[in-house]
Each structure stands twice: as structure tokens, then as C-alpha cells.
CSV table of C-alpha atoms in Angstrom, one decimal:
chain,number,residue,atom,x,y,z
A,1,UNK,CA,115.7,103.3,99.2
A,2,UNK,CA,113.1,100.5,99.0
A,3,UNK,CA,111.8,99.2,95.7
A,4,UNK,CA,108.2,99.8,96.7
A,5,UNK,CA,106.6,102.1,99.3
A,6,UNK,CA,104.0,99.6,100.4
A,7,UNK,CA,102.4,96.3,99.5
A,8,UNK,CA,99.6,98.3,97.7
A,9,UNK,CA,102.2,99.7,95.3
A,10,UNK,CA,103.3,96.1,94.6
A,11,UNK,CA,99.7,95.2,93.7
A,12,UNK,CA,99.5,98.1,91.2
A,13,UNK,CA,102.9,97.2,89.7
A,14,UNK,CA,101.8,93.5,89.3
A,15,UNK,CA,98.4,94.4,87.9
A,16,UNK,CA,100.1,96.3,85.0
A,17,UNK,CA,102.9,93.6,84.6
A,18,UNK,CA,100.4,90.8,84.3
A,19,UNK,CA,98.1,92.8,82.0
A,20,UNK,CA,101.2,93.3,79.7
A,21,UNK,CA,101.4,89.5,79.5
A,22,UNK,CA,97.7,89.2,78.6
A,23,UNK,CA,96.7,87.9,82.0
A,24,UNK,CA,93.3,89.3,83.2
A,25,UNK,CA,93.4,90.7,86.7
A,26,UNK,CA,89.8,90.5,87.9
A,27,UNK,CA,90.4,92.2,91.2
A,28,UNK,CA,92.9,93.6,93.7
A,29,UNK,CA,92.3,93.2,97.4
A,30,UNK,CA,89.1,91.3,96.8
A,31,UNK,CA,87.2,90.9,100.1
A,32,UNK,CA,84.5,88.2,100.2
A,33,UNK,CA,83.2,88.9,103.7
A,34,UNK,CA,84.4,89.9,107.0
A,35,UNK,CA,85.4,86.3,108.0
A,36,UNK,CA,87.1,85.6,104.7
A,37,UNK,CA,90.7,86.6,103.8
A,38,UNK,CA,91.2,89.2,101.1
A,39,UNK,CA,92.5,87.9,97.8
A,40,UNK,CA,95.4,90.2,97.1
A,41,UNK,CA,95.2,89.5,93.3
A,42,UNK,CA,92.4,87.6,91.6
A,43,UNK,CA,93.3,86.4,88.2
A,44,UNK,CA,91.2,84.8,85.5
A,45,UNK,CA,93.1,82.6,83.2
A,46,UNK,CA,90.9,80.9,80.7
A,47,UNK,CA,88.2,79.2,82.8
A,48,UNK,CA,90.3,79.2,86.0
A,49,UNK,CA,90.2,81.6,88.9
A,50,UNK,CA,93.6,82.0,90.6
A,51,UNK,CA,94.2,83.8,93.9
A,52,UNK,CA,97.6,85.3,94.8
A,53,UNK,CA,98.7,86.2,98.3
A,54,UNK,CA,101.4,88.9,98.1
A,55,UNK,CA,104.0,89.5,100.7
A,56,UNK,CA,106.5,92.3,100.3
A,57,UNK,CA,109.6,91.4,102.3
A,58,UNK,CA,111.6,94.6,102.7
A,59,UNK,CA,113.4,94.2,106.0
A,60,UNK,CA,114.7,91.6,108.4
A,61,UNK,CA,113.8,89.3,110.0
A,62,UNK,CA,112.9,87.3,106.9
A,63,UNK,CA,110.5,84.5,107.5
A,64,UNK,CA,110.2,81.9,104.8
A,65,UNK,CA,106.7,80.9,106.1
A,66,UNK,CA,105.4,84.5,105.8
A,67,UNK,CA,102.0,84.4,104.1
A,68,UNK,CA,101.6,80.6,103.8
A,69,UNK,CA,98.6,80.5,106.1
A,70,UNK,CA,96.9,83.3,104.3
A,71,UNK,CA,97.5,81.7,100.9
A,72,UNK,CA,96.1,78.4,102.2
A,73,UNK,CA,93.0,80.2,103.4
A,74,UNK,CA,92.4,81.4,99.9
A,75,UNK,CA,91.6,77.9,98.9
A,76,UNK,CA,88.4,78.2,101.0
A,77,UNK,CA,87.1,80.7,98.5
A,78,UNK,CA,86.5,78.0,95.8
A,79,UNK,CA,89.4,79.3,93.7
A,80,UNK,CA,90.9,76.8,91.2
A,81,UNK,CA,94.4,77.5,92.4
A,82,UNK,CA,96.3,79.7,94.9
A,83,UNK,CA,99.8,81.1,94.9
A,84,UNK,CA,102.0,82.7,97.5
A,85,UNK,CA,104.2,85.5,96.0
A,86,UNK,CA,107.2,86.7,97.9
A,87,UNK,CA,108.4,90.1,96.7
A,88,UNK,CA,111.9,90.6,98.0
A,89,UNK,CA,113.3,94.1,98.1
A,90,UNK,CA,116.5,94.3,96.0
A,91,UNK,CA,118.4,95.3,99.2
A,92,UNK,CA,117.8,91.9,100.8
A,93,UNK,CA,121.1,89.9,100.6
A,94,UNK,CA,119.9,86.4,101.5
A,95,UNK,CA,116.6,86.5,99.5
A,96,UNK,CA,117.6,83.4,97.5
A,97,UNK,CA,118.2,81.3,100.6
A,98,UNK,CA,114.8,82.4,102.1
A,99,UNK,CA,113.1,81.7,98.7
A,100,UNK,CA,114.5,78.2,98.6
A,101,UNK,CA,113.3,77.4,102.1
A,102,UNK,CA,109.9,78.8,101.3
A,103,UNK,CA,109.7,76.7,98.2
A,104,UNK,CA,110.4,73.6,100.2
A,105,UNK,CA,107.6,74.5,102.7
A,106,UNK,CA,105.1,75.3,99.9
A,107,UNK,CA,105.8,71.9,98.2
A,108,UNK,CA,104.1,70.3,101.3
A,109,UNK,CA,100.9,72.1,100.4
A,110,UNK,CA,98.7,72.5,97.3
A,111,UNK,CA,99.9,76.1,96.9
A,112,UNK,CA,102.1,77.4,94.2
A,113,UNK,CA,105.0,79.7,95.0
A,114,UNK,CA,106.3,82.7,93.0
A,115,UNK,CA,109.2,85.0,93.7
A,116,UNK,CA,110.0,88.5,92.5
A,117,UNK,CA,113.3,90.3,93.2
A,118,UNK,CA,112.7,94.0,93.3
A,119,UNK,CA,110.8,95.3,90.2
A,120,UNK,CA,111.7,92.2,88.2
A,121,UNK,CA,109.3,89.7,86.6
A,122,UNK,CA,107.5,87.3,88.9
A,123,UNK,CA,108.8,83.8,88.4
A,124,UNK,CA,107.1,80.6,89.4
A,125,UNK,CA,109.2,78.3,91.6
A,126,UNK,CA,106.5,75.8,92.5
A,127,UNK,CA,103.4,75.2,90.3
A,128,UNK,CA,100.1,75.2,92.1
A,129,UNK,CA,98.0,72.1,92.3
A,130,UNK,CA,94.3,72.1,91.8
A,131,UNK,CA,92.3,73.2,94.9
A,132,UNK,CA,91.6,70.0,96.9
A,133,UNK,CA,88.7,71.8,98.7
A,134,UNK,CA,86.8,72.8,95.6
A,135,UNK,CA,83.7,70.8,94.9
A,136,UNK,CA,83.8,69.1,91.5
A,137,UNK,CA,80.5,68.9,89.7
A,138,UNK,CA,79.5,65.2,89.0
């Protein structure tokens, strides 16, 4: 039996998990227009806005690059930082190998990378860099 019934259930789980840690979830599946990608989770941490692209990987084939393009597109939304979060179903045997490959790919970008195994806590594998596309006030 899968850990989650859908990606939407992952959003709900994460919203409560992050709130327990005192992290403000400002929105779930935030759409900023029909040509803009949805922000799966929008967090406000201090004076920063952070977007998270969530991908629930519950069956094969596992693709380490899954979600990287969508997470990069979040940087167009003037967020301070963006993360890709791979949520691996606990039944996935080679999740650690896929996560390591994904982390190597993400390091080539300004994105951060988080991993969650089943209903565990999300852990940061790669810290996000400041959004290079965000305009800095002079």
C-alpha cells in the first residue's frame, strides 16, 4: 500500500509537518497566472519567500531529474529561493541512489534539494542559493 494516495495528500501532510516546526506555509498549489507554474508549497520564513516543487515518486521508472524544470521555473516568480522535494514511497528500494543522482544534478543549479522517505521528516540535501533572477533594489 502506498504511503500517500496522491501528491495532494503529500501537500497536506507537509503543511502540517512544517507548521509543527513553526514554518509558515503561505499557500498550497499557488497559481500566479495561466502561463506561470503553480508553486506547490509557498513558505514564508522571516522576510524570505521560498517555493517548493513537490514530486511524489511512488513507482518505477524513477527519474532523478523529475521536477527540476518545474522547480527552476519557480525562480521566475521572484521568490527568494526554490527547492525541489522528492518524496519517495517507502516501497522504493533504490531511492537513495536516485536521491544522490538528483542531488548531483541540482548542485548545477541555484535550486535546493530535499528528500523525504515515506512519511518521514523532509531533509535538506542541497541548500538553495539566492534566486539569481530576482531583482535586487539598489
